[in-house]
Short mmCIF file of C-alpha atoms and ligand atoms in Angstrom, two decimals:
data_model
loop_
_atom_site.label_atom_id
_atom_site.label_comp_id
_atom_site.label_asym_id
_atom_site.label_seq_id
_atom_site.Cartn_x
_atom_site.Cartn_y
_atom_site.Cartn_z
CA UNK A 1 0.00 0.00 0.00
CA UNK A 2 1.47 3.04 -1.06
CA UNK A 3 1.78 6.21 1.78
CA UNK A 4 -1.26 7.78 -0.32
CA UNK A 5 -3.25 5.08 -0.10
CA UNK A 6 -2.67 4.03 3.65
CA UNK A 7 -3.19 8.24 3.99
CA UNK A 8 -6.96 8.15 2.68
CA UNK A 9 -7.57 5.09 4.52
CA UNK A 10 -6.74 6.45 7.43
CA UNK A 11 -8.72 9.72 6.92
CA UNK A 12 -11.90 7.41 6.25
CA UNK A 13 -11.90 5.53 9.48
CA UNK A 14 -11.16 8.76 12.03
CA UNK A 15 -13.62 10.36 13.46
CA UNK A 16 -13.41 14.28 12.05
CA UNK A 17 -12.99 15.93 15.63
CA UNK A 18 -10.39 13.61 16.55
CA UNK A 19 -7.92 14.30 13.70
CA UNK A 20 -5.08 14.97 15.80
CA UNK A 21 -5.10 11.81 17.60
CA UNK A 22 -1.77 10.50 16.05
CA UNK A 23 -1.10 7.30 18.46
CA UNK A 24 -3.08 5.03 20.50
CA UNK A 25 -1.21 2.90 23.00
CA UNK A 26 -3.70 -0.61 23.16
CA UNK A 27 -2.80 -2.49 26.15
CA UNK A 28 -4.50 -5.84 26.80
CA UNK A 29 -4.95 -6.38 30.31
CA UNK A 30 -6.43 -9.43 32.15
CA UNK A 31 -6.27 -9.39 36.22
CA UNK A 32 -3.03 -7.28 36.47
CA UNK A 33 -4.00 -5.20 39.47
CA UNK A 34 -0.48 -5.42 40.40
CA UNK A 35 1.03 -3.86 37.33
CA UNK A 36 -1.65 -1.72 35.17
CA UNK A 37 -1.28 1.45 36.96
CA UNK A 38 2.38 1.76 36.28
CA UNK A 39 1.96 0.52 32.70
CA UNK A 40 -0.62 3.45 32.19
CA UNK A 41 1.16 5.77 34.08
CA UNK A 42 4.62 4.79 31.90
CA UNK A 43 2.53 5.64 28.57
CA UNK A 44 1.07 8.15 29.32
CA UNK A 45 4.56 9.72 30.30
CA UNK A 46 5.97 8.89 27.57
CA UNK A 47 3.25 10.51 25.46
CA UNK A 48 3.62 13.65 26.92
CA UNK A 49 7.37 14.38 27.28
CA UNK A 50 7.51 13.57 23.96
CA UNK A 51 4.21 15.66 22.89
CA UNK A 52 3.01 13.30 20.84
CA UNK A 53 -1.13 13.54 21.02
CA UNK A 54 -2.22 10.16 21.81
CA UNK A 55 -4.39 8.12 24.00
CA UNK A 56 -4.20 5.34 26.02
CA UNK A 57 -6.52 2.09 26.10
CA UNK A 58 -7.07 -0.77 27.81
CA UNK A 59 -8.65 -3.84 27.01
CA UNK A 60 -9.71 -5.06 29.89
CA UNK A 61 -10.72 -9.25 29.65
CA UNK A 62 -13.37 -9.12 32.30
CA UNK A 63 -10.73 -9.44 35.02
CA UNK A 64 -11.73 -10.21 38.26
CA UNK A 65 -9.12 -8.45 40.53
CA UNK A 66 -10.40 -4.58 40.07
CA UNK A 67 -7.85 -3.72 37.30
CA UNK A 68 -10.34 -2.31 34.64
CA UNK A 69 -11.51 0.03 37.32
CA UNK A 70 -7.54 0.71 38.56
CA UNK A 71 -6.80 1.51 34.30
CA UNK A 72 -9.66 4.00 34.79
CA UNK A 73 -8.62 6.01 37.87
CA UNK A 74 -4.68 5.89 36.07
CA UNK A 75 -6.31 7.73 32.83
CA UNK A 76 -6.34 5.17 30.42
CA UNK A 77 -9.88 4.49 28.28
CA UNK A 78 -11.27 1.34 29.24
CA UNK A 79 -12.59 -1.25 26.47
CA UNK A 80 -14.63 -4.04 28.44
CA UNK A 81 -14.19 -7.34 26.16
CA UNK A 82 -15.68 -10.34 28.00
CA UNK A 83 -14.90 -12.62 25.71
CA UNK A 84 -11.61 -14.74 27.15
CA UNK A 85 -8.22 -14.51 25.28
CA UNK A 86 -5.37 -12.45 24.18
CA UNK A 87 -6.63 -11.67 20.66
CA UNK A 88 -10.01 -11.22 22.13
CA UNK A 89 -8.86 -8.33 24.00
CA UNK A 90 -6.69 -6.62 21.16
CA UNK A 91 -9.31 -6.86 18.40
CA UNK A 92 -11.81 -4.96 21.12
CA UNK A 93 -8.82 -2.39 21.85
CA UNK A 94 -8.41 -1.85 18.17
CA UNK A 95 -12.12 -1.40 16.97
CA UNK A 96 -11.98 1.22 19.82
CA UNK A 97 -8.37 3.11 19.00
CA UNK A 98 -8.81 6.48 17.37
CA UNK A 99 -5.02 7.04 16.55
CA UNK A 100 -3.48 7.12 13.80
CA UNK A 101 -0.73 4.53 14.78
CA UNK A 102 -1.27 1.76 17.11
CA UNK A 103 1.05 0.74 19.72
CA UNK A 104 0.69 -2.57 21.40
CA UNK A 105 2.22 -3.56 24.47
CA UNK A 106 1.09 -6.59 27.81
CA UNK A 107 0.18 -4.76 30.67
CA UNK A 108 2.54 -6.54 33.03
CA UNK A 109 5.83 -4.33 32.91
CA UNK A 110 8.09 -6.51 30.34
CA UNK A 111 8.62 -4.04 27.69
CA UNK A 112 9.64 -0.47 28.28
CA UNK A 113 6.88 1.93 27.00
CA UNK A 114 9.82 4.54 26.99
CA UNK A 115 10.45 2.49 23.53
CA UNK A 116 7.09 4.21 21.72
CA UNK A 117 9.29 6.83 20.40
CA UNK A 118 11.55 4.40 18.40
CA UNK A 119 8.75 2.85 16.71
CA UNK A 120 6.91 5.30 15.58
CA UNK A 121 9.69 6.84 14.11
CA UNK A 122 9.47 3.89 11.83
CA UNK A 123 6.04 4.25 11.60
CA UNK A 124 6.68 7.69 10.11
CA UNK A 125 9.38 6.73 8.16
CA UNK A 126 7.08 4.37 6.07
CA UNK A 127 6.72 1.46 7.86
CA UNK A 128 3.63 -0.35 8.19
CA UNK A 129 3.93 -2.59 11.40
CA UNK A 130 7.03 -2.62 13.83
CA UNK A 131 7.95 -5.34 15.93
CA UNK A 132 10.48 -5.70 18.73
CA UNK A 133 13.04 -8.40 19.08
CA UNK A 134 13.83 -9.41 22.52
CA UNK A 135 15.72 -12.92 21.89
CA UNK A 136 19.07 -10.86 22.65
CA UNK A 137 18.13 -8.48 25.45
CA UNK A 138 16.63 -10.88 28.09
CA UNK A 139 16.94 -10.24 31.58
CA UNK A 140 17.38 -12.56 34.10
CA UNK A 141 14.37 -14.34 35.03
CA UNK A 142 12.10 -12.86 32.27
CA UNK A 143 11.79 -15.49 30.12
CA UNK A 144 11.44 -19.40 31.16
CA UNK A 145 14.28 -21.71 29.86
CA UNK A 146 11.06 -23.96 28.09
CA UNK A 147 10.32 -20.50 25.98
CA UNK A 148 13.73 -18.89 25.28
CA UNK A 149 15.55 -21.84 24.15
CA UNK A 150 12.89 -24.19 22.90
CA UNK A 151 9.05 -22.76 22.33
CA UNK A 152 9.69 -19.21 21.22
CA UNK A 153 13.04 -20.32 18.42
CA UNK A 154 11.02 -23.05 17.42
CA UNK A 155 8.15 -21.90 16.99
CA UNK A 156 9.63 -18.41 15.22
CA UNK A 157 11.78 -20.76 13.01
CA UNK A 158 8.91 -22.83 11.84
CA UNK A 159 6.97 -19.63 11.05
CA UNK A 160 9.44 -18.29 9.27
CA UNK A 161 9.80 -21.35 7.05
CA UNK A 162 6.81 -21.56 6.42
CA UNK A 163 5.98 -18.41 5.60
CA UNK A 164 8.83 -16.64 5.08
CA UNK A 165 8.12 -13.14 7.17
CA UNK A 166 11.58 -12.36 8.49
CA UNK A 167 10.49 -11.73 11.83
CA UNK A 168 13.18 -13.43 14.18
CA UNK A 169 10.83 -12.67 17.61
CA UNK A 170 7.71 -13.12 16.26
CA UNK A 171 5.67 -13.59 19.50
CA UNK A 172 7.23 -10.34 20.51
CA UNK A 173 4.24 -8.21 22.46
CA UNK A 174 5.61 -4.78 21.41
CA UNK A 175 4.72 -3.96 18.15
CA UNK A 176 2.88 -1.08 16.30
CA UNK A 177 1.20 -0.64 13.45
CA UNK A 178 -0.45 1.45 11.51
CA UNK A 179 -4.71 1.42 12.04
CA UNK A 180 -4.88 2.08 8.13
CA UNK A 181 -3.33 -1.11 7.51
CA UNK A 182 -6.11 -2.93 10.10
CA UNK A 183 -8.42 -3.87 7.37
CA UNK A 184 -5.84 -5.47 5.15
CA UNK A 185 -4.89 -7.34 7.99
CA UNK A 186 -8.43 -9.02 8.68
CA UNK A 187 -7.18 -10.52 11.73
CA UNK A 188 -9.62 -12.80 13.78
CA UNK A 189 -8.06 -15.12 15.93
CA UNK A 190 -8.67 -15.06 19.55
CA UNK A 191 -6.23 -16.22 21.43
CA UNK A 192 -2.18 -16.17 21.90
CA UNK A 193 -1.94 -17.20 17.99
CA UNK A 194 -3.29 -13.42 17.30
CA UNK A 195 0.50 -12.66 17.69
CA UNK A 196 1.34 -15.15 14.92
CA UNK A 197 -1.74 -14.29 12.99
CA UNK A 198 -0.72 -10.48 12.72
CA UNK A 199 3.19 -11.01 11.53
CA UNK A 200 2.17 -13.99 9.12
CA UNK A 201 -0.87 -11.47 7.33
CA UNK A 202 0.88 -8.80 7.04
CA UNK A 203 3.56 -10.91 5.58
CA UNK A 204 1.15 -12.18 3.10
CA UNK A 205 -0.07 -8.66 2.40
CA UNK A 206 3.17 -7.51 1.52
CA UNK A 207 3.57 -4.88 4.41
CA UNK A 208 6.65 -3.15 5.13
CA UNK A 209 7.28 -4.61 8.76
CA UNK A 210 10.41 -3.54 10.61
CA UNK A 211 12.24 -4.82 13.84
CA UNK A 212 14.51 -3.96 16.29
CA UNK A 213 16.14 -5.07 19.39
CA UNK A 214 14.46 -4.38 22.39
CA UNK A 215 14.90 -5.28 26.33
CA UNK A 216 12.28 -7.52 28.09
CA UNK A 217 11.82 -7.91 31.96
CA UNK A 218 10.49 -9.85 34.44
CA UNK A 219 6.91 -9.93 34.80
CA UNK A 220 5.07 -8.40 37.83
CA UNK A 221 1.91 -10.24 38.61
CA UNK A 222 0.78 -14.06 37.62
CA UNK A 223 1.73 -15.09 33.82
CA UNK A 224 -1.27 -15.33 32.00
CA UNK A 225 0.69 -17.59 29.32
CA UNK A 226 0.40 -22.00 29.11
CA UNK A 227 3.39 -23.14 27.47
CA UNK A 228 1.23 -25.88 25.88
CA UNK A 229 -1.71 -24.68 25.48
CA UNK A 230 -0.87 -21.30 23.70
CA UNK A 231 2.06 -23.39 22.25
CA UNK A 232 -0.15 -25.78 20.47
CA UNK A 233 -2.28 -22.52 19.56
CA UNK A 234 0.57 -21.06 17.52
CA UNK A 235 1.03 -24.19 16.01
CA UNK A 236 -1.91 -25.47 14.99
CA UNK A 237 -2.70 -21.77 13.75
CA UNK A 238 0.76 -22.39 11.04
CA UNK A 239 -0.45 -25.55 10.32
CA UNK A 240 -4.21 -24.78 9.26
CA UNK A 241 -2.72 -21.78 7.06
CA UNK A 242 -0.57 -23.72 4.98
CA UNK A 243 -2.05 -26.73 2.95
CA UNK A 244 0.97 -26.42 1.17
CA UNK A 245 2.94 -27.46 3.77
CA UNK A 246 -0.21 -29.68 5.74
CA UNK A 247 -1.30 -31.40 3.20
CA UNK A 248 0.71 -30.92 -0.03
CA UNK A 249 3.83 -31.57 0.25
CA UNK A 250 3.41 -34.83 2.59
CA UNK A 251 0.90 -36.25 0.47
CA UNK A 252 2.92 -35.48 -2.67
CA UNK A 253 6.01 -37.19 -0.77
CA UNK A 254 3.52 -40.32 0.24
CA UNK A 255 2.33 -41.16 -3.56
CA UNK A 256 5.39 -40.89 -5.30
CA UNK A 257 7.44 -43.00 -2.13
CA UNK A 258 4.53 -45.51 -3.32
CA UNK A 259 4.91 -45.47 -6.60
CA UNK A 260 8.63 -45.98 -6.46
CA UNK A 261 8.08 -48.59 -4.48
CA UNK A 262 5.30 -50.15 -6.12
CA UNK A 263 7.49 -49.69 -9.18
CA UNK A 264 10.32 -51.27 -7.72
CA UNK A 265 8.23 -54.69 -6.83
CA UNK A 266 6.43 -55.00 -9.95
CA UNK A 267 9.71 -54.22 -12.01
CA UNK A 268 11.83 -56.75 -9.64
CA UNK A 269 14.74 -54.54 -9.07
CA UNK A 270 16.93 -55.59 -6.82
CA UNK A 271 17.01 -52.58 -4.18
CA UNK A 272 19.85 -52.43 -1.35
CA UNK A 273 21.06 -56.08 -1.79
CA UNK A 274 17.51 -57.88 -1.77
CA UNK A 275 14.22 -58.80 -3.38
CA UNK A 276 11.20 -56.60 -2.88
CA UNK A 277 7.69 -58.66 -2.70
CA UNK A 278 4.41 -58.10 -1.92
CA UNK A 279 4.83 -56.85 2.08
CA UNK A 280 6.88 -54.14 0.34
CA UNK A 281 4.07 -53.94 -2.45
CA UNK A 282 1.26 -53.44 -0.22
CA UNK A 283 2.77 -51.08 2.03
CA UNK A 284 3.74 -48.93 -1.64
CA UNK A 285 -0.10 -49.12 -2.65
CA UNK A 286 -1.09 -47.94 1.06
CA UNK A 287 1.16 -44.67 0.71
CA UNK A 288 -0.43 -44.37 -2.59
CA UNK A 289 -3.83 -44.14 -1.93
CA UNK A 290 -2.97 -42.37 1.30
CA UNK A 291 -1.02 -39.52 -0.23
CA UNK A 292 -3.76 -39.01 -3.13
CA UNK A 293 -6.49 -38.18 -1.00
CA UNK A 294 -3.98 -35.93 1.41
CA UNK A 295 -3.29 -34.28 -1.73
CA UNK A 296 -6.73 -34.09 -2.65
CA UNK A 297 -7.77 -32.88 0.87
CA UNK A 298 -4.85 -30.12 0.40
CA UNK A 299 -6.61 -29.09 -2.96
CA UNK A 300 -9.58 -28.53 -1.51
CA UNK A 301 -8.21 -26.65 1.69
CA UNK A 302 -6.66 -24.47 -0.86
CA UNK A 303 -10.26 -23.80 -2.92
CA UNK A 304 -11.96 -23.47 0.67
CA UNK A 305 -9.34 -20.46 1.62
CA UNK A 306 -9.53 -19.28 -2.29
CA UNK A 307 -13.17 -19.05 -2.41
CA UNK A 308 -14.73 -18.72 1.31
CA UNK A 309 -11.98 -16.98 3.45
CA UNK A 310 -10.41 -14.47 0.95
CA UNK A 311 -6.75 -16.45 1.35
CA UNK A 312 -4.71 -16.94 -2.11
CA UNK A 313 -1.72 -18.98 -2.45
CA UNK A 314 0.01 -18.36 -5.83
CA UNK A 315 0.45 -21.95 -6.34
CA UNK A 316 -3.26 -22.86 -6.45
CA UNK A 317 -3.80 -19.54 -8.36
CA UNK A 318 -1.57 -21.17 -11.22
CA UNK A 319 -2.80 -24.73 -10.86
CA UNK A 320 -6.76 -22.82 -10.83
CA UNK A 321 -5.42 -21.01 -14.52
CA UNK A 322 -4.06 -24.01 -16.15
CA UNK A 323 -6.21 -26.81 -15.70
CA UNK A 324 -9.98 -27.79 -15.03
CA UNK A 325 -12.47 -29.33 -13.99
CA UNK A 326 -12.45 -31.88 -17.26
CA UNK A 327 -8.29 -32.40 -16.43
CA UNK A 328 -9.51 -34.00 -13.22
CA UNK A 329 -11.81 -36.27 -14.23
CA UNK A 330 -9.71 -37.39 -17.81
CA UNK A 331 -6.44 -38.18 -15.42
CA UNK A 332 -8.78 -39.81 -12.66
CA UNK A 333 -10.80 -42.07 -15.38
CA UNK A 334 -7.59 -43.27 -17.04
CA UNK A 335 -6.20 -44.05 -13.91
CA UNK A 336 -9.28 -46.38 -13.09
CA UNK A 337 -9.28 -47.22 -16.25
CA UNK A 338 -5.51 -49.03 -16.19
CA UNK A 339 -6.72 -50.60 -13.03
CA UNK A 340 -9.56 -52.24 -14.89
CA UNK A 341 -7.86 -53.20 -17.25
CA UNK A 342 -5.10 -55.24 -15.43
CA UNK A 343 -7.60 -56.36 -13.17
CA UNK A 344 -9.81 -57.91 -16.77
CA UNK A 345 -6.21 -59.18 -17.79
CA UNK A 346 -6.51 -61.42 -14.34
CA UNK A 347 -9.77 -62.34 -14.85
CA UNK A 348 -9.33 -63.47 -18.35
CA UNK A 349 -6.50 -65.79 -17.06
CA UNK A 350 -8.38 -66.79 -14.40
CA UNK A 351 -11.04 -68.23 -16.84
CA UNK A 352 -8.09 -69.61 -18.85
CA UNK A 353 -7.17 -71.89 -16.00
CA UNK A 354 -10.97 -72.72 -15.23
CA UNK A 355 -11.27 -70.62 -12.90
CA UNK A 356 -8.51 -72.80 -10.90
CA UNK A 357 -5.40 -71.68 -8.56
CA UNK A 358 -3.79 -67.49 -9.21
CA UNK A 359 -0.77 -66.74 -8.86
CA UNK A 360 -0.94 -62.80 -9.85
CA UNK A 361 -1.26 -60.99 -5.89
CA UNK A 362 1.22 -58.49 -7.16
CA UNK A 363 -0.88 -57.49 -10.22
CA UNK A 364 -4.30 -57.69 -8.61
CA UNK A 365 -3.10 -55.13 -5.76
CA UNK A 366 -1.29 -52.85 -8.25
CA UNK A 367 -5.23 -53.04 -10.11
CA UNK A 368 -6.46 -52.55 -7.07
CA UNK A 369 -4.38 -49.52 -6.15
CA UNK A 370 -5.32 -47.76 -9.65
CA UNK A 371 -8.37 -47.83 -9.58
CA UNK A 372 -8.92 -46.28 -5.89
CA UNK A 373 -6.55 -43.69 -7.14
CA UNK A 374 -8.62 -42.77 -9.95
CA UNK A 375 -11.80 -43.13 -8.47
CA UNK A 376 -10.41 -40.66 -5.63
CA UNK A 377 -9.05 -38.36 -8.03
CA UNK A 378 -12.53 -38.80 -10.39
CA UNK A 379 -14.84 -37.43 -7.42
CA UNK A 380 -12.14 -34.80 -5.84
CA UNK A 381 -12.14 -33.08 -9.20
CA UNK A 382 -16.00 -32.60 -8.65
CA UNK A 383 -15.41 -31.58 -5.25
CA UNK A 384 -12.98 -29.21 -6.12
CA UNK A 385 -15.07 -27.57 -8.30
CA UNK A 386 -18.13 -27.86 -6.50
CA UNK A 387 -16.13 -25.32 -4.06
CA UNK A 388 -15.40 -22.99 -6.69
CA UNK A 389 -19.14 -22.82 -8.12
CA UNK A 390 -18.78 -20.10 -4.92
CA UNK A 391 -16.74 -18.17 -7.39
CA UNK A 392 -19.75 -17.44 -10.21
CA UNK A 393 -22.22 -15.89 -7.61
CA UNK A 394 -19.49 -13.60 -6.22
N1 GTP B 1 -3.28 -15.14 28.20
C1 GTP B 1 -4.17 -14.15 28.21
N2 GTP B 1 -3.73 -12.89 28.31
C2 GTP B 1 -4.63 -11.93 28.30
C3 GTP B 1 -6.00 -12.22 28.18
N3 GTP B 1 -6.64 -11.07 28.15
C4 GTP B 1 -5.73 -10.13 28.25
N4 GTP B 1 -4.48 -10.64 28.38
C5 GTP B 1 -3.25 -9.84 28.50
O1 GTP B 1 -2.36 -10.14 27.45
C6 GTP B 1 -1.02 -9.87 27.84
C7 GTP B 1 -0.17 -11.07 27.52
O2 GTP B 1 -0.30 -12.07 28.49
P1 GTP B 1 0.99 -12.56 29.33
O3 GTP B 1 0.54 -13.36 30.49
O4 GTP B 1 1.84 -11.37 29.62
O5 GTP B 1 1.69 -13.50 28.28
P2 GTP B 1 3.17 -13.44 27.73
O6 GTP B 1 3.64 -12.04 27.64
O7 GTP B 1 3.21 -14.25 26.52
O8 GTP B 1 4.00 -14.22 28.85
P3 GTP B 1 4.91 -13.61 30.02
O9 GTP B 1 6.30 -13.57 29.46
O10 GTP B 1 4.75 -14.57 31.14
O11 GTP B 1 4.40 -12.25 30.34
C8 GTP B 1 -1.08 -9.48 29.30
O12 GTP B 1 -1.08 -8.09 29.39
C9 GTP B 1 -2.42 -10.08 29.75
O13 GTP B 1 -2.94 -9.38 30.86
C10 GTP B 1 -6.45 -13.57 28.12
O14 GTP B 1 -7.63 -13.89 28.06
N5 GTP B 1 -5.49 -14.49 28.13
MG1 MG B 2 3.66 -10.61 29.07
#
């Protein structure tokens, strides 16, 4: 989005007597009692010794320990959201923002608010979203050993291979970004994956996000955070945003690992010093039948995100633009179609021998194999495109 663009946007969503409102400083908060006065009070400091017109809010998750009512009495505007969960409590403190830029930041003391400065000069300098990097600036006792060496690298480096954002911290609660660029992001998640969800969207959007290292500190006040539970959050929230990865690429893997191997046992080469028979054969067909439908079940993951939730992949976009509906079903019906006709090739020498003994459980599987193939890819081609009629009524 160019600076214009991102400009008018941002002139479309503000309110007309609150045009000089140039940050807003969201601060989820859920029982802090301990900590959200100071938090507010840091803020708002840094707002005005730096005389930058701003506000602050809080997004106060229905806690239970007085600290909406605390946020109040320290200045800050209080958003009640009392639906449960990290992302819960931003998307509530961003529908109710009025700045310009947004600054986000937990409400228990670990980053330094004196930081807002720093990335809003970003911010003005073009950026769209800024995120802080603490992986280098740690202090003692901030961080758990379980987070800093195993759930926060891992789960940034998986991320990042996945989708490719360049974000090193990317569970990092100080950030900013700009309210314009709120729509683009679409973000909906509730929980602890929001943090994900933001840095992988706006990676996908092509924002200009920015980082640099910042300190973090212990905590004041209970952790709100479940290693495992907000762990598997995170994780399951890459997962179900990348068929590629999900479904794709291990089912792709699967068939053609059975095919070799099928190959191999109908072909009788003689692989690492020994024969290959039908235990190896059967096992080949099972990761061939297997990886279709995975792949199939990727396919249509990909036309669900296409045509319901607004997601493209440029992969399916070029696999949508060369081939159709009648592609499908021709590959799917030949595949059956060699099945049959192996499996008629038995038959016939069954009736040769009078209907006596076989000896062909290597062909009849192989039969067997093609034609659940086909028939899976046959019907998944319909499927596919049943999910795209979606596309004519838009
Ligand atoms: N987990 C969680 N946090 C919430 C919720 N609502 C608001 N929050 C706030 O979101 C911020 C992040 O939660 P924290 O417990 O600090 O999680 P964290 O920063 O990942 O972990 P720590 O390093 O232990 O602070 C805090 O300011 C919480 O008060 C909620 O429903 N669940
Ligand atoms: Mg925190």
């Amino acid at each position: 989005m160019t600076t214009a663009q991102s400009e008018n946007a941002a002139t479309e969503t503000r309110p007309l007597d609150e045009t000089a409102l140039r940050v807003s400083v969201v601060i989820p908060c859920l029982n802090e009692a301990e900590n959200i006065e100071q938090c507010i009070a840091a803020a708002r400091g840094v707002l005005e010794r730096n005389g930058i017109p701003g506000e602050v809010v809080v997004a106060d998750n229905a806690s239970e320990d007085g600290s909406a009512e605390l946020a109040e009495a320290a200045g800050a505007r209080v958003v009640r959201e009392p639906r449960r969960g990290y992302g819960s409590a931003y998307l509530a403190g961003f529908a109710a923002a009025r700045g310009d830029y947004i600054v986000m930041g937990d409400a228990d003391l670990t980053y330094d608010f004196n930081e807002i400065p720093r990335f809003l000069r970003e911010l003005d300098d073009g950026a769209d979203m800024v995120i802080g990097d603490r992986m280098k600036n740690i202090h003692p006792g901030a961080m758990p050993w379980l987070h800093r060496y195993v759930g926060n690298p891992l789960l940034s480096g998986f991320l990042n291979l996945l989708f490719r954002t360049g974000v090193s911290d990317a569970h990092c609660g100080m950030r900013a970004v700009r309210r314009s660029a709120l729509p683009q992001l679409a973000l909906r998640t509730t929980g602890m994956e929001f943090a994900s969800e933001m840095v992988i969207r706006a990676a996908k959007e092509k924002l200009d996000i920015r980082q640099f290292d910042i300190e973090y500190h212990p905590r004041g006040g209970e952790s709100k955070l479940s290693s495992f539970r907000d762990g598997w959050r995170h994780l399951r929230f890459l997962l179900v945003h990348s068929p590629n990865h999900l479904f794709i690429l291990p089912g792709a893997v699967m068939a053609l690992l059975g095919a070799l191997i099928a190959l191999t046992v109908v072909a009788n080469i003689n692989l690492f010093g020994r024969e290959w028979d039908l235990h190896a054969l059967i096992a080949g067909a099972l990761l061939m039948i297997v990886g279709t439908q995975v792949v199939a079940l990727g396919l249509c993951a990909h036309a669900y995100g296409t045509y319901f939730m607004n997601e493209r992949d440029p992969w399916f976009d070029r696999m949508r633009a060369r081939y159709r509906l009648e592609h499908g079903l021709l590959l799917g019906g030949a595949i059956a179609l060699v099945g049959l006709a192996i499996a008629a090739v038995i038959v016939i020498e069954w009736i040769d021998r009078g209907f006596g003994s076989l000896g062909e459980e290597r062909l009849a599987i192989v039969a067997l194999t093609l034609v659940i193939v086909g028939i899976q890819v046959f019907f998944s081609s319909f499927l596919l495109s049943i999910l795209g009629l979606r596309r004519a009524d838009d």
